[in-house]
mmCIF file of C-alpha atoms in Angstrom:
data_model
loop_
_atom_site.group_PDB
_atom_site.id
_atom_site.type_symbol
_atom_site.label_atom_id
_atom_site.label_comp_id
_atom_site.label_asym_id
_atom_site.label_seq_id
_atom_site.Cartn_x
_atom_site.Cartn_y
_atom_site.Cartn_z
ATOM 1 C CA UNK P 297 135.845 121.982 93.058
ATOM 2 C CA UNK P 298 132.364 121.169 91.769
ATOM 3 C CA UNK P 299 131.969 118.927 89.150
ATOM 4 C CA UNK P 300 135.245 117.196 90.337
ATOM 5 C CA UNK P 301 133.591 114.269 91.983
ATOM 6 C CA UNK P 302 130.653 111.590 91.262
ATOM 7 C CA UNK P 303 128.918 113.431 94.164
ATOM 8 C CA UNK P 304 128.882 117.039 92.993
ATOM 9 C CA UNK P 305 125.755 118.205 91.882
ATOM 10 C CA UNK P 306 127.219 121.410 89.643
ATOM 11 C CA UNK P 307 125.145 122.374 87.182
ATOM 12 C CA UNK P 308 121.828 120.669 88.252
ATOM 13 C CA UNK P 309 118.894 122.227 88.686
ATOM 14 C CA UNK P 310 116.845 120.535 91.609
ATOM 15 C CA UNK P 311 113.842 120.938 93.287
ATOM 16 C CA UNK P 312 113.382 120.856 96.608
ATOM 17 C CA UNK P 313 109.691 120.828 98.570
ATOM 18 C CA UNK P 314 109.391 121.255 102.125
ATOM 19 C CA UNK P 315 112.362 123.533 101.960
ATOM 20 C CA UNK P 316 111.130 125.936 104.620
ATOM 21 C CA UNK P 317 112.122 123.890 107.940
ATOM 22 C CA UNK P 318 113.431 120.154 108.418
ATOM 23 C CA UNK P 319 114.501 117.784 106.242
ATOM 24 C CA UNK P 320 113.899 119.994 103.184
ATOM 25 C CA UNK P 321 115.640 122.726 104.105
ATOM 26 C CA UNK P 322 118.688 120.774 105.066
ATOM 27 C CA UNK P 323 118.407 119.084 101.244
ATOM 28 C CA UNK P 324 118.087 122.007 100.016
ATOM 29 C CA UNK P 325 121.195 123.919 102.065
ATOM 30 C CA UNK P 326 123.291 120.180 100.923
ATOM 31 C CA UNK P 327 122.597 120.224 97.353
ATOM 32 C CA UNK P 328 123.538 124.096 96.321
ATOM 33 C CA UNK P 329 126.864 123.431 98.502
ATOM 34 C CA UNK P 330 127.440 120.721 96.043
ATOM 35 C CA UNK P 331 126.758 123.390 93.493
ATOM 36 C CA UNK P 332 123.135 122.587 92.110
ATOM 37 C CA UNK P 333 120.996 125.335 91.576
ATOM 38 C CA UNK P 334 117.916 124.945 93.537
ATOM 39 C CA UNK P 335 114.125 125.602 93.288
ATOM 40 C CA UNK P 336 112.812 125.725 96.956
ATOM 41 C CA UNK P 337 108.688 125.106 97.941
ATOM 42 C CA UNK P 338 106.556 125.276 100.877
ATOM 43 C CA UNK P 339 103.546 126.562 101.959
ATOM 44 C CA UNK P 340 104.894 129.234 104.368
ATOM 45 C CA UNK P 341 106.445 132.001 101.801
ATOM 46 C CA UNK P 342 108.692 133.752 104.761
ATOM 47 C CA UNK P 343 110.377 130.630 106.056
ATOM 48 C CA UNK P 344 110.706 129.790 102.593
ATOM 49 C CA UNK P 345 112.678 133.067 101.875
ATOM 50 C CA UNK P 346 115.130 132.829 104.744
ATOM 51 C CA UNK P 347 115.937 129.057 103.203
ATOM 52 C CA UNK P 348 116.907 130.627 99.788
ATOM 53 C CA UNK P 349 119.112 133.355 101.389
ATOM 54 C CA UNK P 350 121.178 131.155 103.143
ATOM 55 C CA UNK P 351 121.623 128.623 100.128
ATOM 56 C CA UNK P 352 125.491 129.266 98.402
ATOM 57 C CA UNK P 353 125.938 130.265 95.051
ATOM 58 C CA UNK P 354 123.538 131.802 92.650
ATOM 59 C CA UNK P 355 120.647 131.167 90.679
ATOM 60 C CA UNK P 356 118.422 129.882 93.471
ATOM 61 C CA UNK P 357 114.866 130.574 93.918
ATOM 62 C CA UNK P 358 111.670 130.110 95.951
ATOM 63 C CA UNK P 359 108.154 129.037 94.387
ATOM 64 C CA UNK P 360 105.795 129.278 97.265
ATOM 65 C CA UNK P 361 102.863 126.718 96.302
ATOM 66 C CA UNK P 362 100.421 125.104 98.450
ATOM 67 C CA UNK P 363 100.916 120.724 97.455
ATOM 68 C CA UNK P 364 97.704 120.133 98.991
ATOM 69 C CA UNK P 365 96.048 121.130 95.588
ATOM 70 C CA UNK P 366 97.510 118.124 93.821
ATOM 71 C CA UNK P 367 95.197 118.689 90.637
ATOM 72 C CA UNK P 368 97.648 121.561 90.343
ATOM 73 C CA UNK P 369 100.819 120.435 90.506
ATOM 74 C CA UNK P 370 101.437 119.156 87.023
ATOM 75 C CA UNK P 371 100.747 122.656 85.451
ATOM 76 C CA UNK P 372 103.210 124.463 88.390
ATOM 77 C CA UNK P 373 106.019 121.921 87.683
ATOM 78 C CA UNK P 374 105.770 122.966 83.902
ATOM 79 C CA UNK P 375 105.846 126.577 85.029
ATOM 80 C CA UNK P 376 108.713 126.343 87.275
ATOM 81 C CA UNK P 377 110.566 124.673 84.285
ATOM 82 C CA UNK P 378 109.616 127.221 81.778
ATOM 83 C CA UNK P 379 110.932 130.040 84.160
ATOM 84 C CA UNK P 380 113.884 127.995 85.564
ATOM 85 C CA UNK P 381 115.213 125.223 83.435
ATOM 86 C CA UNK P 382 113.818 121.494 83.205
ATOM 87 C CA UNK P 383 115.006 120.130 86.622
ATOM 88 C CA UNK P 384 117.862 117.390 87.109
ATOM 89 C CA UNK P 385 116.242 116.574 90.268
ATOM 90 C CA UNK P 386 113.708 116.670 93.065
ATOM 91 C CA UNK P 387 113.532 115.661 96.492
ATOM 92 C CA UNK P 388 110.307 115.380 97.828
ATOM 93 C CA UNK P 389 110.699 116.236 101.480
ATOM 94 C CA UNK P 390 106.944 117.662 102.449
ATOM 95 C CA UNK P 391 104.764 115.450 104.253
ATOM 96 C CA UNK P 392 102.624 115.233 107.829
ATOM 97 C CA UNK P 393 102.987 112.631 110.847
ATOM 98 C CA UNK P 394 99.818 112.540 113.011
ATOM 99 C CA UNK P 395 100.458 109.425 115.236
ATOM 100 C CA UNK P 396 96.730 107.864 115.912
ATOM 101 C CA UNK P 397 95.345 104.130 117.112
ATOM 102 C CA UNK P 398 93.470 102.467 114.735
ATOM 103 C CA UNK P 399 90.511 103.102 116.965
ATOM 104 C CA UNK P 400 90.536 106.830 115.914
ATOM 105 C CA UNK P 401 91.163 106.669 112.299
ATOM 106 C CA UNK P 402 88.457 107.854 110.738
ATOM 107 C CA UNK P 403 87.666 108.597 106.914
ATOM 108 C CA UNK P 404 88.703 112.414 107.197
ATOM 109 C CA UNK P 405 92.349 111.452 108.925
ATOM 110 C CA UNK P 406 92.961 108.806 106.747
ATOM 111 C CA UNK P 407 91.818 110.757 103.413
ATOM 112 C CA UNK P 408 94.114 113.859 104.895
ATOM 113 C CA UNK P 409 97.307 111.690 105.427
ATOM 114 C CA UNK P 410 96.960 109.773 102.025
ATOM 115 C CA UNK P 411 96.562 113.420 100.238
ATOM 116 C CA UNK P 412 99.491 114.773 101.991
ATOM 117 C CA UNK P 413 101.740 111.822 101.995
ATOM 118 C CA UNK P 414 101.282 109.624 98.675
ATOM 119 C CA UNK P 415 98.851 111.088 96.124
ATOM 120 C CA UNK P 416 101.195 114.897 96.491
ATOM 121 C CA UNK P 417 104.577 112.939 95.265
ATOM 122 C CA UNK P 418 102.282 111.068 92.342
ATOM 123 C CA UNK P 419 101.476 114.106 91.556
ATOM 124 C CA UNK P 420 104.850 115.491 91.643
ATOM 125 C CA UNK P 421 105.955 112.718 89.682
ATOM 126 C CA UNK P 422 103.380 113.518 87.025
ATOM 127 C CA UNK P 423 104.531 116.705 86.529
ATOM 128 C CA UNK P 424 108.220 116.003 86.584
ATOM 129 C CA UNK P 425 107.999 113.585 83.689
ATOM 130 C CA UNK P 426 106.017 116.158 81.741
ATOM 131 C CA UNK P 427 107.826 117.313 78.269
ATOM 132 C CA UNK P 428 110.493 119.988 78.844
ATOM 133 C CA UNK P 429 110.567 119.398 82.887
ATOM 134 C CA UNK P 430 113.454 116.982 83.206
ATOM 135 C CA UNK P 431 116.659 116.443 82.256
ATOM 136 C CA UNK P 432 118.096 113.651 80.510
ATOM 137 C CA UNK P 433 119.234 111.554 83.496
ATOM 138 C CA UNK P 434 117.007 113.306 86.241
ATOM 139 C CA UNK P 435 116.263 111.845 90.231
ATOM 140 C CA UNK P 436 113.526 111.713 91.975
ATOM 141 C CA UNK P 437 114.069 111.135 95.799
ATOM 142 C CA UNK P 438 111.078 110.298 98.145
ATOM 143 C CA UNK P 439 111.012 111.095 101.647
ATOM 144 C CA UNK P 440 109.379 107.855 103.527
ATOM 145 C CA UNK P 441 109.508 106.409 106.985
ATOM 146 C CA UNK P 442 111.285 103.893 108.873
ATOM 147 C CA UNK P 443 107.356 103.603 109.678
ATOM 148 C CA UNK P 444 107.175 101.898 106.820
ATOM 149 C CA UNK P 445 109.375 98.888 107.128
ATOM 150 C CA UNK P 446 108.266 98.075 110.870
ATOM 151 C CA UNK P 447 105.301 97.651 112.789
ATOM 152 C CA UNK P 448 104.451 100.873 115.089
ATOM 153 C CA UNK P 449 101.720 101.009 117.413
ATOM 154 C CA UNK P 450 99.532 103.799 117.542
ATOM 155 C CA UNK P 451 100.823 105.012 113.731
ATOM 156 C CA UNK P 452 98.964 103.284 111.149
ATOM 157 C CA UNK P 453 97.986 105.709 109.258
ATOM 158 C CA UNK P 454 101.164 107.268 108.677
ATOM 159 C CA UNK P 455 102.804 103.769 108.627
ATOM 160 C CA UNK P 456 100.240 102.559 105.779
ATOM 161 C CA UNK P 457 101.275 105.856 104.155
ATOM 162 C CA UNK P 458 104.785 105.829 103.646
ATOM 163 C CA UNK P 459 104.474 102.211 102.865
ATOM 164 C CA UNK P 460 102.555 103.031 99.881
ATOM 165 C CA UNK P 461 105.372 105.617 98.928
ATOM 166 C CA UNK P 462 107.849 103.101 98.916
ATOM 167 C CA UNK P 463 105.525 100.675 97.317
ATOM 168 C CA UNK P 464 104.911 103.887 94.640
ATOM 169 C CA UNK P 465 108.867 104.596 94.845
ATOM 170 C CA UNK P 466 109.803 101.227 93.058
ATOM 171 C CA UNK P 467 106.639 101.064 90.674
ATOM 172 C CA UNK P 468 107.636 104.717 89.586
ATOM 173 C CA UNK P 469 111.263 103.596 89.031
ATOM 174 C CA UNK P 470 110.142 100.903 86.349
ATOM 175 C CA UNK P 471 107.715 103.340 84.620
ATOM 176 C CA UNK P 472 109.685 106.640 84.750
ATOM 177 C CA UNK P 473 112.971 104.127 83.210
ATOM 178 C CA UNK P 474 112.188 104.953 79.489
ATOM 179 C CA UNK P 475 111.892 109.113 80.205
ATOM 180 C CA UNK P 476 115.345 109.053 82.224
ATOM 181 C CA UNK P 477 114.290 109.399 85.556
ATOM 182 C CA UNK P 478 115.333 107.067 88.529
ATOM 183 C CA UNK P 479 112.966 106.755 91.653
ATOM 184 C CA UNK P 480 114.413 106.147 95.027
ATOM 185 C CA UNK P 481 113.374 106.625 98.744
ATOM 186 C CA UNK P 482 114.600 107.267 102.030
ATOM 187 C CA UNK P 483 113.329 105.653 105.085
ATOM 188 C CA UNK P 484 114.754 108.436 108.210
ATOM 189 C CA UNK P 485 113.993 107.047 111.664
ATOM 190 C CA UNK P 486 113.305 109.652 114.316
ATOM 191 C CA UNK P 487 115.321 113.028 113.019
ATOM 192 C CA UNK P 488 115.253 115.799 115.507
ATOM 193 C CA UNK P 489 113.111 118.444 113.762
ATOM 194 C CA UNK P 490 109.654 120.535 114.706
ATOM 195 C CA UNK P 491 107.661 117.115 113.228
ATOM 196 C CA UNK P 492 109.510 115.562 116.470
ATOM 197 C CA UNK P 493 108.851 117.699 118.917
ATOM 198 C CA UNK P 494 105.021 118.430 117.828
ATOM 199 C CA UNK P 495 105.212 114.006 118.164
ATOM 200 C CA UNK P 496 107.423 114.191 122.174
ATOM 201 C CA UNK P 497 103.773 116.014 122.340
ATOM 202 C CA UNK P 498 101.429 113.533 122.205
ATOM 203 C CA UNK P 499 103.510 110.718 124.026
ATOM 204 C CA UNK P 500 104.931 110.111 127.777
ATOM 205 C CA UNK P 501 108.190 110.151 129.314
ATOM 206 C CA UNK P 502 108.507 107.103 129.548
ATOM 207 C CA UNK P 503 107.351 106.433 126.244
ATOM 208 C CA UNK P 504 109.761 108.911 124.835
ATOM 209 C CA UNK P 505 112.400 107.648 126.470
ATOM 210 C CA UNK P 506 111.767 104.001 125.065
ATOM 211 C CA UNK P 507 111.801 105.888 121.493
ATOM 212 C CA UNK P 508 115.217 107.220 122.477
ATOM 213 C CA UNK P 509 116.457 104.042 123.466
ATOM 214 C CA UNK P 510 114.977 102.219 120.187
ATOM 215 C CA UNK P 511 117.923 104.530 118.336
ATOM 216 C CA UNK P 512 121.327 102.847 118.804
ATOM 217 C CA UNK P 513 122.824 106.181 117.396
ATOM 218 C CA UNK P 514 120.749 108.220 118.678
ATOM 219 C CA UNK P 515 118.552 110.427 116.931
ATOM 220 C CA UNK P 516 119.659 112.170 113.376
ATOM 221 C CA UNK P 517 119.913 115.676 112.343
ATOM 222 C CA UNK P 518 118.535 116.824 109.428
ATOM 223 C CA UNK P 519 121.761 116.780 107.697
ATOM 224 C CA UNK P 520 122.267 112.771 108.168
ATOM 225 C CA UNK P 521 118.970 112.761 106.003
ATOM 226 C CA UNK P 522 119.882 115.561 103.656
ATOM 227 C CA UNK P 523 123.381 113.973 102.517
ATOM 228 C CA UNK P 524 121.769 110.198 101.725
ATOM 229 C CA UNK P 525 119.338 112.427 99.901
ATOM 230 C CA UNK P 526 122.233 114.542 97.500
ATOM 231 C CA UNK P 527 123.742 110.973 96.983
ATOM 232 C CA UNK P 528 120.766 109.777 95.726
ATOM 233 C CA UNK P 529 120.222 113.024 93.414
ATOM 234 C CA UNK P 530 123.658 112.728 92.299
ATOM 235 C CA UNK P 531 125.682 111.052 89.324
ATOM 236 C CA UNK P 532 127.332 108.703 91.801
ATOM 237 C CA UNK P 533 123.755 106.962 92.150
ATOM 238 C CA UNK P 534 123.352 107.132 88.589
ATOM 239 C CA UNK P 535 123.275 102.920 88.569
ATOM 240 C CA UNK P 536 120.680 102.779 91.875
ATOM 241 C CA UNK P 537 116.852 103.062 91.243
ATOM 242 C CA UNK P 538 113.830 101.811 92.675
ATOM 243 C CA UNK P 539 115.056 101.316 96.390
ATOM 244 C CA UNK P 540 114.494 102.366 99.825
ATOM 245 C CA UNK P 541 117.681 103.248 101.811
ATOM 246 C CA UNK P 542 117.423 103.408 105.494
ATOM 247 C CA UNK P 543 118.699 106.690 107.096
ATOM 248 C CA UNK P 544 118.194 105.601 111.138
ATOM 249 C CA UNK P 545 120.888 105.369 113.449
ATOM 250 C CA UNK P 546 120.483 101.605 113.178
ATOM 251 C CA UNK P 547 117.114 101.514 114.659
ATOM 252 C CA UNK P 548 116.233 98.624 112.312
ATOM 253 C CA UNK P 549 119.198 96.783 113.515
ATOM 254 C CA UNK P 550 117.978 96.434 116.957
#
């Protein structure tokens, strides 16, 4: 029964972004079996509606909003409250992975993965701590990168920007302490979603293959991500903030 366990999630409102494919969707799917009531957001308003539908239980909804338009997000969070309830939770699951040499970084790429990436869950963050849009013992999970924790040729962009997030992940947890709300991240390695296959893309065989390899467990579903993330959301975590937990098929053990 909900509310039974230290890993329920009954009665807790959470919030959810990149809930239209992925990672996010799979949180999202996790925590209302667990009985939270979720708030689902993406960009794409019709993948967004099929998540909600096949969430269980009532009370769920979907806020289309475009995180891009960070300046924003503060005033959205407080609206989302207002109409739903201050939120117990939020997973931030939205982000881009453009793999690139340094060679080709330029100021438009880099500026364009730091938006997406870092300055969108400050923002979040922002908002969440706002008056009246968190509850009195409310989580805040990050989505990061294995990327971050080990050097990756060809991805330092994206490696410099999930780095930050963790960096941002335990500086948040410190200053967010005295409102109630615990930071933490995840690290996924290589998760078999649409961001992977647009990446088996822009590499070789053989290169893939040595990616494959690099996973002793092969690589995760978005479930193996989404369940770390409901612990993390979840009263059982209530004494864990400011770390980064690995979710990688022991790639880091290698």
């Amino acid at each position: 029964m909900p509310g039974s366990t230290p890993f329920s999630l009954s009665g807790r409102h959470i919030l959810v972004t990149g809930a239209s494919t992925g990672i996010g969707r799979a949180v999202a799917v996790a925590a209302a079996g667990l009985g939270a009531r979720v708030t689902v957001t993406a960009r794409n308003a019709g993948r967004l509606a099929d998540t909600a539908a096949a969430l269980a239980g009532e009370g769920h909804r979907a806020a289309p909003f475009d995180l891009s338009d960070t300046d924003a997000i503060p005033a959205w969070i407080k609206v989302q409250a207002a109409d739903g309830g201050p939120f117990d939770g939020l997973a931030h699951c939205a982000g881009v992975q453009v793999g690139k040499p340094v060679r080709s970084v330029d100021r438009a790429f880099f500026d364009q993965t730091m938006h997406v990436n870092l300055l969108s869950a400050l923002s979040l963050a922002r908002g969440l701590r706002q008056k009246g849009c968190h509850g009195p013992d409310a989580s805040v999970v990050f989505v990061a990168s294995v990327a971050a924790l080990i050097g990756q040729p060809g991805n330092v962009a994206y490696a410099a920007s999930k780095g930050g997030l963790v960096a941002a992940g335990r500086a948040l947890a410190m200053e967010l302490l005295r409102d109630g709300i615990r930071v933490n991240c995840v690290a996924p390695a290589l998760v078999e979603t649409e961001m992977m296959d647009r990446f088996r893309t822009t590499i070789t065989d053989d290169q893939f293959a040595a990616v494959r390899n690099a996973h002793p467990m092969g690589f995760g579903k978005p479930e193996d991500v989404a369940n770390a993330i409901a612990f993390l959301l979840g009263p059982g975590s209530r004494w864990i903030t400011g770390v980064t937990l690995p979710v990688d098929g022991g790639y880091l053990a290698v």
